[in-house]
Short mmCIF file of C-alpha atoms in Angstrom, two decimals:
data_model
loop_
_atom_site.label_atom_id
_atom_site.label_comp_id
_atom_site.label_asym_id
_atom_site.label_seq_id
_atom_site.Cartn_x
_atom_site.Cartn_y
_atom_site.Cartn_z
CA MET A 1 42.18 -16.76 49.82
CA ARG A 2 41.61 -14.25 47.06
CA ASN A 3 39.90 -16.92 44.98
CA ILE A 4 37.52 -17.66 47.85
CA TRP A 5 36.61 -13.98 48.22
CA SER A 6 36.11 -13.71 44.46
CA ILE A 7 33.80 -16.71 44.48
CA LEU A 8 31.82 -15.30 47.41
CA LEU A 9 31.53 -11.95 45.64
CA ILE A 10 30.22 -13.63 42.48
CA ILE A 11 27.71 -15.68 44.49
CA CYS A 12 26.47 -12.58 46.31
CA SER A 13 26.16 -10.68 43.04
CA ILE A 14 24.14 -13.50 41.44
CA LYS A 15 21.97 -13.72 44.54
CA LEU A 16 21.32 -9.98 44.42
CA LEU A 17 20.41 -10.03 40.74
CA THR A 18 18.06 -13.01 41.03
CA SER A 19 16.43 -12.09 44.32
CA SER A 20 13.21 -10.26 45.02
CA TRP A 21 12.07 -8.18 47.95
CA LYS A 22 8.77 -6.66 48.91
CA ILE A 23 8.34 -2.91 49.19
CA ASN A 24 4.76 -3.21 50.45
CA GLN A 25 2.06 -5.86 50.75
CA GLN A 26 1.31 -5.97 47.02
CA CYS A 27 4.50 -4.90 45.28
CA GLU A 28 7.97 -6.36 45.06
CA ILE A 29 11.18 -5.76 43.16
CA GLN A 30 12.22 -8.75 41.05
CA ASN A 31 15.73 -9.24 39.69
CA ASN A 32 16.50 -5.65 40.62
CA THR A 33 14.81 -4.38 37.42
CA ARG A 34 11.12 -5.37 37.55
CA LEU A 35 8.49 -3.81 39.80
CA ALA A 36 5.57 -6.24 40.03
CA CYS A 37 2.33 -5.46 41.88
CA VAL A 38 -0.25 -8.24 42.08
CA CYS A 39 -3.47 -7.99 44.08
CA SER A 40 -5.70 -10.79 45.32
CA GLY A 41 -8.60 -9.67 43.09
CA ASN A 42 -10.65 -7.11 45.00
CA GLU A 43 -7.99 -4.83 46.42
CA VAL A 44 -7.07 -1.19 45.95
CA LEU A 45 -3.43 -1.01 44.91
CA GLN A 46 -1.26 1.11 47.14
CA PHE A 47 1.40 1.93 44.57
CA PRO A 48 4.65 3.06 46.21
CA LYS A 49 4.55 6.76 45.34
CA ASP A 50 7.98 7.68 46.66
CA HIS A 51 9.91 4.62 45.54
CA ASN A 52 12.93 5.38 43.37
CA LEU A 53 12.64 3.78 39.92
CA ARG A 54 16.19 4.45 38.80
CA ASN A 55 17.03 0.80 38.09
CA ILE A 56 13.52 -0.29 37.08
CA SER A 57 12.88 -1.10 33.42
CA ASN A 58 9.60 -3.05 33.76
CA ILE A 59 6.39 -2.26 35.66
CA PHE A 60 3.74 -4.98 35.90
CA ILE A 61 0.37 -4.55 37.67
CA SER A 62 -2.41 -7.13 37.76
CA SER A 63 -5.65 -8.33 39.39
CA CYS A 64 -6.66 -5.24 41.39
CA SER A 65 -10.01 -3.49 41.66
CA TYR A 66 -8.60 0.07 41.65
CA VAL A 67 -5.17 1.39 40.70
CA ASN A 68 -3.75 4.89 40.91
CA LEU A 69 -0.45 4.74 39.04
CA HIS A 70 1.42 7.99 39.52
CA ILE A 71 4.93 8.17 38.11
CA SER A 72 6.62 11.55 38.45
CA ASP A 73 9.99 12.99 37.45
CA ALA A 74 11.08 12.83 41.09
CA MET A 75 10.97 9.01 40.99
CA ASP A 76 13.79 8.84 38.39
CA PRO A 77 11.76 6.81 35.84
CA GLU A 78 14.22 7.30 32.97
CA GLY A 79 14.81 3.57 32.59
CA VAL A 80 11.18 2.41 32.49
CA ARG A 81 10.63 0.84 29.05
CA ASN A 82 7.75 -1.57 29.69
CA ILE A 83 4.43 -0.89 31.44
CA ILE A 84 1.90 -3.73 31.50
CA ILE A 85 -1.37 -3.35 33.42
CA ARG A 86 -4.05 -6.02 33.20
CA ASN A 87 -7.21 -7.31 34.88
CA ILE A 88 -8.27 -4.16 36.76
CA SER A 89 -11.95 -4.71 37.52
CA ARG A 90 -12.96 -1.11 38.30
CA THR A 91 -10.74 1.88 37.63
CA LEU A 92 -7.22 2.73 36.51
CA ILE A 93 -5.88 6.24 37.12
CA PHE A 94 -2.87 6.51 34.82
CA ASP A 95 -1.28 9.76 35.93
CA SER A 96 2.26 9.08 34.82
CA THR A 97 5.20 10.63 33.04
CA VAL A 98 7.21 8.20 30.91
CA MET A 99 10.68 9.71 30.63
CA THR A 100 12.24 7.06 28.38
CA LYS A 101 13.02 8.00 24.78
CA ASN A 102 12.63 4.44 23.48
CA ILE A 103 9.65 2.61 24.96
CA GLU A 104 9.41 -1.13 24.34
CA ASN A 105 5.87 -1.97 25.35
CA ILE A 106 2.79 -0.31 26.84
CA GLU A 107 -0.19 -2.58 27.44
CA PHE A 108 -3.58 -2.05 29.09
CA LEU A 109 -5.58 -5.30 29.05
CA ASN A 110 -9.02 -5.93 30.52
CA ILE A 111 -9.44 -2.63 32.39
CA GLY A 112 -12.87 -1.57 33.68
CA VAL A 113 -12.37 2.17 33.07
CA ILE A 114 -9.31 4.33 32.41
CA HIS A 115 -10.25 7.91 33.22
CA ARG A 116 -7.61 9.55 31.05
CA ILE A 117 -4.61 8.79 28.89
CA ALA A 118 -2.83 12.09 28.52
CA GLY A 119 -0.71 13.16 25.61
CA ASP A 120 2.24 15.49 25.96
CA SER A 121 2.51 15.11 29.73
CA THR A 122 2.70 11.30 29.57
CA PHE A 123 4.97 10.79 26.56
CA LYS A 124 6.82 14.09 26.58
CA MET A 125 10.25 12.46 26.16
CA ALA A 126 9.25 9.52 23.94
CA GLN A 127 10.66 9.30 20.43
CA HIS A 128 9.75 5.67 19.71
CA ILE A 129 7.18 3.19 21.04
CA LYS A 130 7.67 -0.37 19.81
CA ARG A 131 4.19 -1.58 20.77
CA PHE A 132 1.14 0.25 22.15
CA ARG A 133 -1.65 -2.23 22.90
CA ILE A 134 -5.06 -1.87 24.54
CA GLU A 135 -7.70 -4.60 24.76
CA ASP A 136 -11.08 -5.05 26.49
CA THR A 137 -11.01 -1.58 28.03
CA ASN A 138 -13.16 1.54 28.41
CA ILE A 139 -11.43 4.92 28.23
CA GLU A 140 -13.17 8.17 29.17
CA ASN A 141 -10.60 10.58 27.69
CA PHE A 142 -7.84 9.69 25.22
CA ASN A 143 -5.66 12.73 24.58
CA ALA A 144 -2.52 11.15 23.12
CA GLU A 145 -2.13 11.99 19.42
CA PHE A 146 1.36 10.46 18.87
CA GLN A 147 2.64 13.38 16.84
CA ASN A 148 6.41 13.18 16.37
CA ILE A 149 6.50 9.71 17.98
CA SER A 150 7.37 6.64 15.94
CA VAL A 151 4.99 3.79 16.86
CA THR A 152 5.90 0.41 15.37
CA GLN A 153 2.72 -1.46 16.37
CA PHE A 154 -0.58 0.14 17.42
CA LEU A 155 -3.07 -2.54 18.48
CA PHE A 156 -6.61 -1.86 19.76
CA ARG A 157 -9.23 -4.57 20.29
CA ASN A 158 -12.60 -4.25 22.07
CA VAL A 159 -11.91 -0.68 23.16
CA THR A 160 -14.50 2.06 23.72
CA ILE A 161 -13.32 5.67 23.94
CA ALA A 162 -15.89 8.22 25.09
CA ARG A 163 -13.89 11.34 24.10
CA MET A 164 -10.65 11.83 22.24
CA ILE A 165 -8.65 14.59 20.57
CA GLY A 166 -7.62 12.48 17.58
CA LEU A 167 -4.83 10.25 16.31
CA ASN A 168 -2.23 12.02 14.18
CA PHE A 169 0.71 9.73 13.50
CA SER A 170 3.41 11.71 11.74
CA LYS A 171 5.97 8.88 11.45
CA ARG A 172 5.42 5.64 9.58
CA GLY A 173 4.86 2.47 11.61
CA GLU A 174 4.62 -1.20 10.68
CA LEU A 175 1.21 -2.41 11.89
CA LEU A 176 -2.06 -0.76 12.95
CA LYS A 177 -5.03 -2.89 14.02
CA ILE A 178 -8.32 -1.49 15.29
CA ILE A 179 -10.79 -4.33 15.86
CA ASN A 180 -14.25 -4.15 17.51
CA CYS A 181 -13.71 -0.60 18.75
CA THR A 182 -15.85 2.52 19.17
CA PHE A 183 -14.26 5.98 19.12
CA ARG A 184 -16.75 8.72 20.01
CA ASN A 185 -16.55 12.52 20.11
CA ILE A 186 -13.33 12.83 18.08
CA GLN A 187 -12.40 16.52 18.24
CA SER A 188 -9.78 16.91 15.52
CA THR A 189 -8.81 14.32 12.91
CA LEU A 190 -7.34 10.90 12.22
CA HIS A 191 -4.11 10.33 10.31
CA PHE A 192 -2.80 6.77 10.07
CA ILE A 193 0.49 5.96 8.33
CA PHE A 194 1.48 2.29 8.70
CA SER A 195 2.71 -0.40 6.32
CA THR A 196 -0.21 -2.69 7.19
CA ILE A 197 -3.55 -1.28 8.34
CA GLU A 198 -6.53 -3.36 9.45
CA ILE A 199 -9.76 -1.75 10.69
CA ARG A 200 -12.69 -4.10 11.33
CA ASN A 201 -16.06 -3.93 13.10
CA SER A 202 -15.38 -0.44 14.45
CA LYS A 203 -17.10 2.93 14.67
CA PHE A 204 -15.61 6.43 14.40
CA GLU A 205 -17.72 9.47 15.32
CA LEU A 206 -16.15 12.84 14.51
CA GLN A 207 -17.75 15.90 16.06
CA LYS A 208 -17.65 17.88 12.80
CA PRO A 209 -16.91 17.14 9.12
CA THR A 210 -13.19 16.42 8.98
CA ASP A 211 -10.60 15.06 6.56
CA VAL A 212 -9.20 11.65 7.53
CA SER A 213 -6.05 10.25 5.94
CA ILE A 214 -5.05 6.58 5.88
CA VAL A 215 -1.73 5.78 4.18
CA GLY A 216 -0.14 2.34 3.92
CA ASP A 217 1.02 -0.50 1.72
CA ASN A 218 -1.92 -2.84 2.36
CA THR A 219 -5.13 -1.57 3.95
CA VAL A 220 -8.34 -3.34 4.98
CA VAL A 221 -11.44 -1.50 6.24
CA ALA A 222 -14.41 -3.79 6.84
CA ASN A 223 -17.79 -3.77 8.61
CA SER A 224 -17.16 -0.33 10.07
CA VAL A 225 -19.09 2.93 10.49
CA PHE A 226 -17.83 6.49 9.99
CA LEU A 227 -19.61 9.74 10.86
CA ASN A 228 -18.59 13.12 9.38
CA VAL A 229 -15.52 11.68 7.65
CA SER A 230 -14.01 12.73 4.34
CA MET A 231 -11.66 9.80 3.99
CA ASN A 232 -8.67 9.53 1.69
CA LEU A 233 -7.18 6.01 1.53
CA VAL A 234 -3.84 5.66 -0.24
CA ALA A 235 -1.94 2.38 -0.51
CA SER A 236 1.12 1.45 -2.53
CA ASN A 237 -0.24 -2.06 -3.03
CA LYS A 238 -3.84 -2.98 -2.13
CA ILE A 239 -6.97 -1.50 -0.54
CA ALA A 240 -10.03 -3.53 0.47
CA VAL A 241 -13.07 -1.59 1.75
CA ASN A 242 -16.07 -3.82 2.34
CA ASN A 243 -19.46 -3.57 4.08
CA THR A 244 -18.66 -0.14 5.49
CA CYS A 245 -21.14 2.67 6.05
CA ALA A 246 -20.56 6.43 6.26
CA ASP A 247 -23.06 9.06 7.33
CA GLY A 248 -23.25 12.78 7.85
CA LYS A 249 -21.01 14.79 5.55
CA SER A 250 -18.83 11.86 4.53
CA SER A 251 -16.99 10.86 1.37
CA LEU A 252 -14.44 8.24 0.30
CA ARG A 253 -11.51 8.47 -2.10
CA LEU A 254 -9.36 5.39 -2.87
CA SER A 255 -5.97 5.13 -4.55
CA ALA A 256 -3.90 1.93 -4.91
CA ARG A 257 -2.57 -0.58 -7.45
CA SER A 258 -5.39 -2.95 -6.53
CA ILE A 259 -8.76 -1.87 -5.10
CA GLU A 260 -11.63 -3.99 -3.83
CA SER A 261 -14.86 -2.36 -2.64
CA PHE A 262 -18.00 -4.39 -1.91
CA GLY A 263 -21.25 -3.58 -0.14
CA ASN A 264 -20.43 -0.07 1.04
CA ARG A 265 -23.02 2.66 1.69
CA LEU A 266 -22.07 6.33 1.47
CA PRO A 267 -23.75 9.72 0.90
CA THR A 268 -21.68 10.18 -2.30
CA GLU A 269 -20.04 8.05 -4.98
CA ILE A 270 -16.72 6.42 -4.11
CA ILE A 271 -13.94 8.19 -6.00
CA TYR A 272 -11.42 5.90 -7.74
CA PRO A 273 -8.29 6.77 -9.74
CA LYS A 274 -9.30 7.90 -13.22
CA ASN A 275 -6.97 5.46 -14.97
CA MET A 276 -8.48 2.34 -13.33
CA GLY A 277 -11.09 0.37 -15.24
CA GLN A 278 -14.08 -1.22 -13.55
CA ASP A 279 -13.92 -4.95 -12.75
CA VAL A 280 -10.42 -5.56 -14.02
CA PRO A 281 -8.86 -8.43 -11.99
CA GLY A 282 -5.99 -7.16 -9.91
CA LEU A 283 -6.94 -3.55 -10.50
CA LEU A 284 -10.47 -2.53 -9.52
CA LEU A 285 -13.26 -4.78 -8.24
CA ALA A 286 -16.40 -2.89 -7.19
CA ARG A 287 -19.75 -4.51 -6.33
CA ASN A 288 -22.99 -3.54 -4.61
CA ASN A 289 -21.89 -0.12 -3.41
CA THR A 290 -24.81 2.21 -2.65
CA VAL A 291 -25.25 5.97 -2.71
CA CYS A 292 -27.85 6.67 -0.05
CA ILE A 293 -31.06 8.58 -0.80
CA ALA A 294 -30.70 12.24 0.19
CA GLY A 295 -27.29 11.40 1.59
CA ASN A 296 -28.79 9.71 4.66
CA CYS A 297 -27.35 6.21 4.99
CA LYS A 298 -28.87 5.54 8.42
CA CYS A 299 -25.81 3.60 9.41
CA ILE A 300 -26.54 1.02 12.04
CA LYS A 301 -23.92 0.42 14.66
CA SER A 302 -21.07 -1.76 13.51
CA ASN A 303 -20.64 -5.26 14.83
CA ALA A 304 -18.52 -3.75 17.59
CA VAL A 305 -20.49 -3.49 20.80
CA GLY A 306 -19.30 -0.79 23.18
CA LEU A 307 -18.07 -2.17 26.46
CA TYR A 308 -20.02 0.53 28.26
CA GLY A 309 -23.18 -0.90 26.71
CA GLN A 310 -22.22 -4.38 27.79
CA LEU A 311 -21.43 -3.21 31.31
CA HIS A 312 -24.64 -1.22 31.69
CA GLY A 313 -26.65 -4.09 30.24
CA ASN A 314 -25.12 -6.53 32.71
CA ILE A 315 -25.83 -4.18 35.62
CA PHE A 316 -29.44 -3.73 34.51
CA ASN A 317 -29.93 -7.46 34.11
CA GLY A 318 -28.42 -8.05 37.53
CA ILE A 319 -30.76 -5.53 39.15
CA MET A 320 -33.82 -7.03 37.47
CA LEU A 321 -32.76 -10.53 38.50
CA SER A 322 -32.31 -9.40 42.11
CA ILE A 323 -35.76 -7.80 42.14
CA PHE A 324 -37.27 -10.98 40.72
CA ILE A 325 -35.58 -13.18 43.33
CA LEU A 326 -36.62 -10.90 46.22
CA SER A 327 -40.20 -10.95 45.00
CA LEU A 328 -40.41 -14.74 45.24
#
């Protein structure tokens, strides 16, 4: 008889762990640890504001038109380690406090507009973030600086930020990628310290002349634009800076075992280590770098196209097409 009860208890426990139950029309708890909210495409997500998150480690939200994600201390979110939000056609309000010290993964993918990503209030308990990833997203205000937080991977692709305080990583990470991005109205400074750094087709606009520090083992900066940046690139192995333009009160200093710089335009000469000879294979390769007349490089926008510009262009084209059709 005891064996039968034991078997029944095991079966019930397995059933509980593998089951799911809805907490509203759009959200359900899966396997007792995952809160998944999936809309039908054009819905406003009614996120369960008062639901206790004590046993939840993963939050997944997808395919809504508008989301207001509010996570407060009262919801016991200490175990939340993964937040993935994707395919939000209009707006994401991310008003949340992540209480976990070690965060596995935060992802925002294909979001129309995020009004604000806060800094201290959102990550006030975080000591480590394994991966922070944003793609195909517009952000109005980005206030997270990541001071005193170890970030292993920081991945941005096709992201436009209208206003930001700055990025000041104080602990070394493994990989930073900023591809096809535009960061406007940067108030303070940028400090990147990662083993591998890759910045391509991106634009950085600082509000006033500011020192920017990029420290790594291998660093690539290509087809990018910088405004009001005095940049110091230091790498233990190799630096490649190609087809990059800087304007305003900008300068560039490079230091590494191997340096490659082609096709750059700056208001001043690029500064290299004094002990490196020109055009020595494996040491310093420099070609077609230009010091602009009167310090005005007239940098065109990088190959990155701001998503705001795409969105506004699509809206304008849609309006003109509608007017044309109605006039027929």
